[in-house]
Short mmCIF file of C-alpha atoms in Angstrom, two decimals:
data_model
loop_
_atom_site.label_atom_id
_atom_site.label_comp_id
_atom_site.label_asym_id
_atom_site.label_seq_id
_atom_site.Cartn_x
_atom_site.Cartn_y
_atom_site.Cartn_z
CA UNK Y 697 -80.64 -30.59 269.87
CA UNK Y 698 -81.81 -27.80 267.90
CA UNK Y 699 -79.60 -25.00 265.85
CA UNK Y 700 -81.19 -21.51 265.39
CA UNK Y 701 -82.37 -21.41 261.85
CA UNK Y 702 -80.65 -18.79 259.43
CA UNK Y 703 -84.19 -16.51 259.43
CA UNK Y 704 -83.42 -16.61 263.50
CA UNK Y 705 -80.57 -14.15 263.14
CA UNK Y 706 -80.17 -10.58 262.32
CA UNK Y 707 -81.59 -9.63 258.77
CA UNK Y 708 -78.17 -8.40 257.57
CA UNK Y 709 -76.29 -11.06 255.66
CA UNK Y 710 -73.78 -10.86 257.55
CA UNK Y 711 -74.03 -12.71 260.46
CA UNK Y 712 -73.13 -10.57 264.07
CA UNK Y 713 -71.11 -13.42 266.52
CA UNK Y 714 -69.13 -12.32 270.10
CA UNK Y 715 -66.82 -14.78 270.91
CA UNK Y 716 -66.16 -15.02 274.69
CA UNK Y 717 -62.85 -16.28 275.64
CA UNK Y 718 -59.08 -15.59 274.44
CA UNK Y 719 -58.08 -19.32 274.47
CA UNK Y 720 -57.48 -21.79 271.98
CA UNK Y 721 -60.96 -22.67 271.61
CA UNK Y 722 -62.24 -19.28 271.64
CA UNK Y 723 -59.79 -17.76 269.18
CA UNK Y 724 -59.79 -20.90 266.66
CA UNK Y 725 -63.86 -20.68 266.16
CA UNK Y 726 -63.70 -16.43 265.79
CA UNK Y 727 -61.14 -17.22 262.96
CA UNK Y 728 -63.34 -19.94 261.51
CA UNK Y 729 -66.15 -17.66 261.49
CA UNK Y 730 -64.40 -14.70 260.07
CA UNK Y 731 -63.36 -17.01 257.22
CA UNK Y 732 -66.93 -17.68 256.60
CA UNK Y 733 -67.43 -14.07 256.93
CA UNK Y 734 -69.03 -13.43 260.24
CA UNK Y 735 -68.60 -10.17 261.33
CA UNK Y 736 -66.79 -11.00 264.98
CA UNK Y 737 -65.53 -9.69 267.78
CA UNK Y 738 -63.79 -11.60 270.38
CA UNK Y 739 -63.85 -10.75 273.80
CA UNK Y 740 -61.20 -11.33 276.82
CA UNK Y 741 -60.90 -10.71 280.36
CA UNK Y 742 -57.12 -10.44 280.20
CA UNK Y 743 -54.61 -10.86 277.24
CA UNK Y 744 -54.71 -13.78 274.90
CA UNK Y 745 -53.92 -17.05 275.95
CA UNK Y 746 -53.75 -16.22 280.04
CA UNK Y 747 -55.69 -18.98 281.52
CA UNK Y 748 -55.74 -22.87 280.81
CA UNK Y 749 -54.07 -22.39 277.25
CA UNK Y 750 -51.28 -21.26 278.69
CA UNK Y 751 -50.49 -23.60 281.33
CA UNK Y 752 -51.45 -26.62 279.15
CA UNK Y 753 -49.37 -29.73 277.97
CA UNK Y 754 -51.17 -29.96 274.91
CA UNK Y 755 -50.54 -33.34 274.15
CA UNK Y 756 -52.07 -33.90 270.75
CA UNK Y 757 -53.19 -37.35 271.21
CA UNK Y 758 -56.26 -40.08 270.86
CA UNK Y 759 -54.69 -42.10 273.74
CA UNK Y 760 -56.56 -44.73 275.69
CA UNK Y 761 -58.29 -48.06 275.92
CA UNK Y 762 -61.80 -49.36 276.36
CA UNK Y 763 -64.14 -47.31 278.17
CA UNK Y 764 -61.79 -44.33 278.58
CA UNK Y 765 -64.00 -42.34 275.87
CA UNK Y 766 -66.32 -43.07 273.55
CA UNK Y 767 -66.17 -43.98 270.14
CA UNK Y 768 -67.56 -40.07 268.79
CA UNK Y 769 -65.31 -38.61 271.07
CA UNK Y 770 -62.31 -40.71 269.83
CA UNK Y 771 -63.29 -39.92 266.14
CA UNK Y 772 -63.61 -36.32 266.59
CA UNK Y 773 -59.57 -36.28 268.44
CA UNK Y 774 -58.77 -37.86 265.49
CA UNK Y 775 -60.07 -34.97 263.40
CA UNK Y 776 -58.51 -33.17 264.70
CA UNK Y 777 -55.23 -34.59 264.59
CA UNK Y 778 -55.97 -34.52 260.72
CA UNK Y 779 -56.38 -30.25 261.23
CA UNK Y 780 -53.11 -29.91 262.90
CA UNK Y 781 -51.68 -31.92 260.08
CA UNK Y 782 -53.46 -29.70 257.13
CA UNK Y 783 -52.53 -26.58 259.57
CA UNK Y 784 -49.10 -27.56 259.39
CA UNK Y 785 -48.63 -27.15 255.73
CA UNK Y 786 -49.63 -23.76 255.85
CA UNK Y 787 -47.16 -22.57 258.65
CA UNK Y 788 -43.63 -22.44 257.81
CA UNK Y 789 -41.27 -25.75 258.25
CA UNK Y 790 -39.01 -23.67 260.27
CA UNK Y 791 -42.40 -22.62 262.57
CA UNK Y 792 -40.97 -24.93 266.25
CA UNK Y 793 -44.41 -24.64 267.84
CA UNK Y 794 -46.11 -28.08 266.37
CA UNK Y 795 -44.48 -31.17 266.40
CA UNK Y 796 -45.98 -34.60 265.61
CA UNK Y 797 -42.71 -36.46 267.08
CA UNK Y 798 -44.34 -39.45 268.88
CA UNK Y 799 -45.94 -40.06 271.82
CA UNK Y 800 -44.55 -43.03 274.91
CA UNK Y 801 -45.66 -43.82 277.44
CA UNK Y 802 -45.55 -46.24 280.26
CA UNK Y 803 -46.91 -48.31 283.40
CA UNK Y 804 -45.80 -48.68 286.76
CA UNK Y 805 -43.91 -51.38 286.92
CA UNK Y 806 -45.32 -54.72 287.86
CA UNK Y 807 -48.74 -52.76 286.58
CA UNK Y 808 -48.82 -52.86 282.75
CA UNK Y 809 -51.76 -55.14 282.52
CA UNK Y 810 -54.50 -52.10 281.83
CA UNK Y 811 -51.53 -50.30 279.22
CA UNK Y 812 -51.72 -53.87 277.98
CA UNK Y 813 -54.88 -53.89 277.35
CA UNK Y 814 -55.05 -50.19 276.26
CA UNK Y 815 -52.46 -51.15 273.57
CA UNK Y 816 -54.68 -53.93 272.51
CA UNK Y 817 -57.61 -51.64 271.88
CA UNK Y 818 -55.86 -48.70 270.02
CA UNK Y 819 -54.22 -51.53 267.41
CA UNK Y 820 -58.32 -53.10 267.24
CA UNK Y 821 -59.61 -49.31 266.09
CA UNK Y 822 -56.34 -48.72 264.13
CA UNK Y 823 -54.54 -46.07 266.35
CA UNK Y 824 -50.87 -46.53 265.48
CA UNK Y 825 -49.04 -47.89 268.38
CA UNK Y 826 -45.64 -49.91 268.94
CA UNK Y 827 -45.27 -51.96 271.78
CA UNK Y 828 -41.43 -51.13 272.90
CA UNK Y 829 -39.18 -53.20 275.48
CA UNK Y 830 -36.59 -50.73 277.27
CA UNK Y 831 -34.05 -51.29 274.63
CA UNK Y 832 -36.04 -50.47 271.63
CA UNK Y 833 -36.79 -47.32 273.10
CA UNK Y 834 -33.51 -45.44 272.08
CA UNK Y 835 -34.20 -46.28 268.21
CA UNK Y 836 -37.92 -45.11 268.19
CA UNK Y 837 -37.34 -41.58 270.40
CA UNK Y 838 -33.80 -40.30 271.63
CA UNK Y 839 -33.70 -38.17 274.51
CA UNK Y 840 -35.45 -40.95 277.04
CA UNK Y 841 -33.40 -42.39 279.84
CA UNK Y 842 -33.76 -46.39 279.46
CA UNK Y 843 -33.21 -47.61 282.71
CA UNK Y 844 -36.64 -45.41 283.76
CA UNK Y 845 -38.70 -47.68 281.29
CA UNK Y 846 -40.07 -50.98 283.16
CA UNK Y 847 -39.41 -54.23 282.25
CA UNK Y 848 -42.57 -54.84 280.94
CA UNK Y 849 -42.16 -52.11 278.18
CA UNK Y 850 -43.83 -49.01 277.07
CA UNK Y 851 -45.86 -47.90 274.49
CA UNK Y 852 -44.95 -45.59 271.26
CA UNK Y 853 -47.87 -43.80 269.15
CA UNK Y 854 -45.85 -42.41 266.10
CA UNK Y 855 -49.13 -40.28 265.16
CA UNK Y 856 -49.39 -38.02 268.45
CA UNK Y 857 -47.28 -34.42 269.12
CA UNK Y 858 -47.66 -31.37 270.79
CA UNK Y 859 -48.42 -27.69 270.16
CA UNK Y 860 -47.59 -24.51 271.99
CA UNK Y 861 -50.79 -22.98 272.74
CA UNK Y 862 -49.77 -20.04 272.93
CA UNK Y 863 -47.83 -19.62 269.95
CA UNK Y 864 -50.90 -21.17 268.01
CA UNK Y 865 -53.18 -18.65 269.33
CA UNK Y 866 -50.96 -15.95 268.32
CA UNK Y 867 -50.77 -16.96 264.54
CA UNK Y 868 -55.09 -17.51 264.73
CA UNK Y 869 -55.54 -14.17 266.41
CA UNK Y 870 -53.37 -12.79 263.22
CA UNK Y 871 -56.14 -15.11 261.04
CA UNK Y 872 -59.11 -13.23 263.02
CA UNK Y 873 -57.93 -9.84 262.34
CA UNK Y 874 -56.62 -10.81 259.29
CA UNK Y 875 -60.09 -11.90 257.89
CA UNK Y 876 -61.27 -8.70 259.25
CA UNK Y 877 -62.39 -9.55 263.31
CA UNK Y 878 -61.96 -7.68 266.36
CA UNK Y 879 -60.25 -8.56 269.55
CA UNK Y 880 -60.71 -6.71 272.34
CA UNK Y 881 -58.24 -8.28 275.09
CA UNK Y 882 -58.13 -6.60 278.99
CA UNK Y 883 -62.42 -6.25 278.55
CA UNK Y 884 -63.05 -7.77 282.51
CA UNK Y 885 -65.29 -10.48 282.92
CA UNK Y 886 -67.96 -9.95 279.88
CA UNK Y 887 -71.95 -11.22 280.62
CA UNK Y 888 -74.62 -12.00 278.29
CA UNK Y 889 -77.20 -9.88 277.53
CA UNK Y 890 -80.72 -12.05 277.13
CA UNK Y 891 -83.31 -10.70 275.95
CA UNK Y 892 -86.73 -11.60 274.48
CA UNK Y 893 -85.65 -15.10 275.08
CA UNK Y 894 -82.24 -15.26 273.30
CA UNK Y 895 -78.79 -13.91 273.60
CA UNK Y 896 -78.96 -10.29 271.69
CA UNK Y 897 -75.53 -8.88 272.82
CA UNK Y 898 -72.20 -9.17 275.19
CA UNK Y 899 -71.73 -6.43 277.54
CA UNK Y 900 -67.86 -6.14 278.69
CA UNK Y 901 -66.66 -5.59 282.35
CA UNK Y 902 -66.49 -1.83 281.25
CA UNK Y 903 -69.83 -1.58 280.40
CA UNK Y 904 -69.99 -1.33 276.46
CA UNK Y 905 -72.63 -3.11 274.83
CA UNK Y 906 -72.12 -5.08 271.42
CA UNK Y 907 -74.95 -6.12 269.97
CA UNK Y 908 -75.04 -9.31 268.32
CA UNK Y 909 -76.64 -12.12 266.45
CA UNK Y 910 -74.98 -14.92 268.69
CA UNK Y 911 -72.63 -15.34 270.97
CA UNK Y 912 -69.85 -18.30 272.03
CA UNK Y 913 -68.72 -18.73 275.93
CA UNK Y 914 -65.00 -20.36 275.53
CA UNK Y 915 -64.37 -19.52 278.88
CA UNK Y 916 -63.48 -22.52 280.04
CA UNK Y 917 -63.72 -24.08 283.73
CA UNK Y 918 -66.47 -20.75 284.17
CA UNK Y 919 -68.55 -21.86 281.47
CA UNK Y 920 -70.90 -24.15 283.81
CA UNK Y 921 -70.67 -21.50 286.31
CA UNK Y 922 -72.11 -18.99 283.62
CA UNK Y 923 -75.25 -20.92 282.29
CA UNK Y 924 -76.68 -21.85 285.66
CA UNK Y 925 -77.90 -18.49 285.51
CA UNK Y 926 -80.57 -19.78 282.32
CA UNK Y 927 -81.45 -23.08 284.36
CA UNK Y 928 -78.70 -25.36 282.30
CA UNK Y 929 -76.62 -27.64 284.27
CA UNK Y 930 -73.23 -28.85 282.93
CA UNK Y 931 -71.80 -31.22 285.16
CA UNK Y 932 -67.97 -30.10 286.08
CA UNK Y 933 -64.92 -31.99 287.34
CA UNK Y 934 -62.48 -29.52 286.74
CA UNK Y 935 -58.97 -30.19 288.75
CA UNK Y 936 -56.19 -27.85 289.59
CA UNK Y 937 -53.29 -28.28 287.13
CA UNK Y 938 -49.91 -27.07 287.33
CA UNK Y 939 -47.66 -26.81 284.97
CA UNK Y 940 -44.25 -26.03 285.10
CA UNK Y 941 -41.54 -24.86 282.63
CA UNK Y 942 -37.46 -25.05 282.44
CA UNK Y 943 -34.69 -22.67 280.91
CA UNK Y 944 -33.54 -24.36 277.60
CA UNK Y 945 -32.47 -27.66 278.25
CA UNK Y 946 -29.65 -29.22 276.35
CA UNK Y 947 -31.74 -32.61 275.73
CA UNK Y 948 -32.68 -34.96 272.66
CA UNK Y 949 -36.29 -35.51 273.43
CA UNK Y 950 -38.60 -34.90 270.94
CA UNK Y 951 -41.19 -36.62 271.94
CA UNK Y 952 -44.37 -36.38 274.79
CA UNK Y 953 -43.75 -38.53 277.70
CA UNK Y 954 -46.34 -39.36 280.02
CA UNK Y 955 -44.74 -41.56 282.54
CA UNK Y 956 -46.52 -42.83 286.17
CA UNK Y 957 -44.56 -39.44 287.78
CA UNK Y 958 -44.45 -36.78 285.11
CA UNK Y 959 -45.65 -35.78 281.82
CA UNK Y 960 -43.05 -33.85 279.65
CA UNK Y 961 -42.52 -32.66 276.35
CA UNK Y 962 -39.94 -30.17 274.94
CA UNK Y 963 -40.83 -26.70 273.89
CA UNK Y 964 -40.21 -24.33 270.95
CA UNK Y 965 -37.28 -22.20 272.76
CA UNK Y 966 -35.64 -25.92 274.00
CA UNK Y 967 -37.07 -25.46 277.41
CA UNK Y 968 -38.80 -28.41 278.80
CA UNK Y 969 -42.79 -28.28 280.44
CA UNK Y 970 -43.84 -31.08 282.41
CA UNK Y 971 -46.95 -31.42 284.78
CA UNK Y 972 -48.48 -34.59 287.12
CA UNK Y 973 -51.36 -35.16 288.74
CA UNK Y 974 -49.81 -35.90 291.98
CA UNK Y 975 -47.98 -32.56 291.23
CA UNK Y 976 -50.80 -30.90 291.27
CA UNK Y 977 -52.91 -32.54 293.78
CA UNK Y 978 -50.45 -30.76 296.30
CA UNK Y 979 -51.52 -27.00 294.73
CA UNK Y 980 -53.43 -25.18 298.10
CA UNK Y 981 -56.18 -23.37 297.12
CA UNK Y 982 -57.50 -20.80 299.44
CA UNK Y 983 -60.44 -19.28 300.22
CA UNK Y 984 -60.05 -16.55 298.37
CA UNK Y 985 -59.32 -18.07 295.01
CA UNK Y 986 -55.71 -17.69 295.46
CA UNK Y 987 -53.22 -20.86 294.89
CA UNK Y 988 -49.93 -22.10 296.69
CA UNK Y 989 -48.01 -24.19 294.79
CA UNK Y 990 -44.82 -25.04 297.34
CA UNK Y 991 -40.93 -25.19 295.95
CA UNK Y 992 -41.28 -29.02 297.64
CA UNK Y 993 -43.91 -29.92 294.63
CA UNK Y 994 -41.64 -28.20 292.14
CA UNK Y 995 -38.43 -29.72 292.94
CA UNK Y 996 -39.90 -33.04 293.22
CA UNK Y 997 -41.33 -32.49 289.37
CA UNK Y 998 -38.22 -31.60 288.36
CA UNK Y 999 -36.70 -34.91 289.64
CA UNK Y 1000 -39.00 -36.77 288.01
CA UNK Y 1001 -38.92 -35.59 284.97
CA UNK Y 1002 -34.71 -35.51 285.46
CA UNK Y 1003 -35.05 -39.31 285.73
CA UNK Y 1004 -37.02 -40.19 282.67
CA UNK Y 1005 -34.47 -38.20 280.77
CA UNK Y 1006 -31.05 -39.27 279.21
CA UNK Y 1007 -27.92 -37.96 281.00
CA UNK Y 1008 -30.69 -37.62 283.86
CA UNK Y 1009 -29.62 -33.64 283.52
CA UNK Y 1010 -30.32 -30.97 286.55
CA UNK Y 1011 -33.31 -29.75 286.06
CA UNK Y 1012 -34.73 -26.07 287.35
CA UNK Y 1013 -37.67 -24.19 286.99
CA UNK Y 1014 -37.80 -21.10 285.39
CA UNK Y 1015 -41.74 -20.19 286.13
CA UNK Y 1016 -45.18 -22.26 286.30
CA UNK Y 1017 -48.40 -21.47 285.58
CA UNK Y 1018 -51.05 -22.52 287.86
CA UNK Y 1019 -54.97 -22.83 287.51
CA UNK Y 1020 -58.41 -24.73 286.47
CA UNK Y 1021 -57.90 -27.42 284.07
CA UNK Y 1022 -61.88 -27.63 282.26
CA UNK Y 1023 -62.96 -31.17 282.03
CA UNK Y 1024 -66.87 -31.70 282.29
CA UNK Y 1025 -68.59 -34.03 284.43
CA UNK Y 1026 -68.71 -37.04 282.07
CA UNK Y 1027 -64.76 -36.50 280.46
CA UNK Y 1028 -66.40 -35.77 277.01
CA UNK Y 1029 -66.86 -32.36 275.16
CA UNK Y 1030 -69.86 -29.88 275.52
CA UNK Y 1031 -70.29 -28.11 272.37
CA UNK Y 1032 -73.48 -26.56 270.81
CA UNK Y 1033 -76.31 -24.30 271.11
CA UNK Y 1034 -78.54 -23.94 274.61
CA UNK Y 1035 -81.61 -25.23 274.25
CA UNK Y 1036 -83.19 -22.53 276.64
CA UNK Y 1037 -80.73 -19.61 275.35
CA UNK Y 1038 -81.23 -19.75 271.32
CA UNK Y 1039 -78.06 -18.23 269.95
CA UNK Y 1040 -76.36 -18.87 272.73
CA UNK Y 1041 -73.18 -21.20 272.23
CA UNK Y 1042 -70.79 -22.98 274.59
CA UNK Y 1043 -67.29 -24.70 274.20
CA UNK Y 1044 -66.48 -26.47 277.20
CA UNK Y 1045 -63.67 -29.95 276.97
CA UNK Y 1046 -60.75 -30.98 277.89
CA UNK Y 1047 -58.03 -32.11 275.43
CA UNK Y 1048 -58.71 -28.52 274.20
CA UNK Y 1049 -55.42 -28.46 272.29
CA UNK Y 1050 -56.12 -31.48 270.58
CA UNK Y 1051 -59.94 -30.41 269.63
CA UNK Y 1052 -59.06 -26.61 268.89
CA UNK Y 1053 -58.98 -26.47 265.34
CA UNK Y 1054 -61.84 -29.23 264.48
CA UNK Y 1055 -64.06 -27.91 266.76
CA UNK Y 1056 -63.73 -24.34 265.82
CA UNK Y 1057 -64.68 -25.26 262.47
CA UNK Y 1058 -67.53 -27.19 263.05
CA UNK Y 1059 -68.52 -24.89 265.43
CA UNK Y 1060 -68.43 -22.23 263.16
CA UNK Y 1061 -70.04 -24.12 260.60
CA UNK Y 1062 -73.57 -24.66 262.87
CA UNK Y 1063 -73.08 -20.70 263.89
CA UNK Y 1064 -72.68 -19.13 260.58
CA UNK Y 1065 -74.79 -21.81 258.40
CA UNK Y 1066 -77.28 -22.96 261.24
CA UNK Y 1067 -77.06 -26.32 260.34
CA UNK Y 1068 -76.30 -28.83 263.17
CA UNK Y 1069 -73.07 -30.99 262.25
CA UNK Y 1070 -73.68 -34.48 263.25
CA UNK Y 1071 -70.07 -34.85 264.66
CA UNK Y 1072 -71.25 -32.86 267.22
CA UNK Y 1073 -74.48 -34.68 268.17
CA UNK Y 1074 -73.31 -36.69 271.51
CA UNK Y 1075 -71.56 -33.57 272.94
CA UNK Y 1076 -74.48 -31.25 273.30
CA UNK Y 1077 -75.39 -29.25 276.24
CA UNK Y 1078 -78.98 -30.77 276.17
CA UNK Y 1079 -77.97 -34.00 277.00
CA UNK Y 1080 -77.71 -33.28 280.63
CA UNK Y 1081 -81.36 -32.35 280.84
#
């Protein structure tokens, strides 16, 4: 797919971007381009961080076997793994938000067959896994109840961790303003302005025009919503996800669990966030947009994630966050320029946490320079055509 050449952006040297969105992805690529020395302004409906970055697991993770994703896409998680490692160094040791503690997970029992053969294709393309029987489990990651693991075992990827969103998007807003950007947070929903064939500007929900060279939608599950309007189809399978979150929790787990009945993972204040799929496949949604998560679903969470846990403690909840998770049609990424909106970018994945900080810099990269990255060649919005 094409990139707009350099001589098809404003004559200034200093390259004009709007970023749309005040999520991960959004707020990781207006740094990036700041860096490079865009002049940017990012754009949000609400505050920073209020829709599916905050109410995400964020797993940081490559996990899966044959045919689960495909080779790019498993090269370009493990990129950016490698950027939350160099990230890392330049946050303080004492910063609790990223942890690369480990990753297990397990099979139903009497079902490991496909983790079987999952565990056989991350060792064949070098993804570091263990395969753990119940009482190896204790010496590999404390805080897991051993009785909950199957007989057949469970697998541990040393590599993987987790990241508060939210926290992260904090210290990366402070790198956008930093660098010199502009965030303008409460703006309503923003629109594109097209015109003589190619985005020229963002207008916000109050009406202010800014007038731009280019312009990123990270607005996640709306993005395919958005560019139906210019004739592009993105194929969407966004789900409901719910996540829910503790009071501190006096546990040992340091790790991400993602067992057959909850996915867990400590967080930075010693709470504990967990989510499901059958968890939130039980979320009403109502006409109206509205959702109705019942205390039934919550409690039932709760248990689950009490019995994966050593000590098996009583578990509450002390909120949850409810809403679109963005996955596209196929599972993999959608990153690039429109072919029928030049200067018009989108940013539309899941495993957004574990993308952010790769794909804002190559995304930045192809906005600022022009130059399509070939990392980013089978996730481009043309391919749908």
């Amino acid at each position: 797919m094409p990139v707009s050449s350099p001589s098809s952006f404003s004559s200034s040297s200093r390259r004009r971007v709007a970023v749309v969105g005040g999520g991960v992805l959004g707020v990781s690529t207006a740094a990036q381009l700041a860096r490079r020395g865009a002049e940017v302004v990012l754009v949000t409906d609400s505050d920073l961080a209020s829709g599916a970055s905050g109410r995400s697991l964020s797993w940081l993770n490559s996990f899966g076997g044959p045919g689960v994703r495909s080779a790019a896409y498993h090269d370009l998680r493990m990129l950016g793994l490698d950027r939350y490692r160099t990230f890392a160094h330049r946050v303080p040791s004492s910063s609790p938000y990223l942890r690369f503690h480990g990753g297990l997970t397990w099979a139903p029992s009497g079902d490991a067959e496909p983790h079987r053969s999952a565990f056989a294709h991350m060792r064949r393309c070098g993804y570091d896994a263990v395969w753990l029987n119940r009482d190896e489990v204790a010496d590999w990651t404390p805080g897991v109840d051993p009785a909950a693991v199957p007989d057949e075992g469970a697998i541990f990827n040393p590599g993987e961790g987790w990241v508060d969103l939210a926290a992260l998007v904090r210290q990366l807003a402070a790198d956008l303003t930093g660098a010199g950007g502009r965030i303008v947070t409460g703006a309503g929903a923003a629109s594109v302005v097209v015109e003589g064939g190619r985005a020229r500007a963002v207008r916000t929900g109050s009406g202010e025009r800014i007038d731009v060279d280019a312009v990123l939608l990270a607005t996640g599950a709306a993005v395919p919503r958005t560019v139906q309007e210019y004739g592009v189809v993105i194929p969407d399978a966004t789900p409901v996800a719910l996540l829910v979150r503790t009071p501190p929790v006096d546990t040992a787990l340091r790790a991400v669990l993602n067992t057959p009945g909850v996915a867990v993972r400590p967080a930075p204040d010693g709470s504990l966030v967990m989510d499901s799929d059958a968890a939130a496949d039980e979320v009403v949604v109502h006409p109206d947009g509205s959702y109705e998560v019942k205390d039934a679903t919550v409690e039932q969470l709760l248990r689950e994630a009490s019995a994966v846990l050593e000590g098996n403690p009583v578990l509450t909840a002390a909120s949850y966050g409810v809403g679109p998770k963005p996955i596209p049609g196929d599972g993999e990424p959608v990153f690039g320029e429109l072919d029928e909106v030049p200067g018009l970018f989108v940013a539309f994945t899941h495993s957004g946490a574990t993308l952010a900080l790769i794909a804002g810099e190559l995304l930045a990269d192809e906005i600022v320079t022009g130059e399509p990255s070939p990392l980013l060649a089978a996730f481009r919005p043309g391919r749908f055509d």
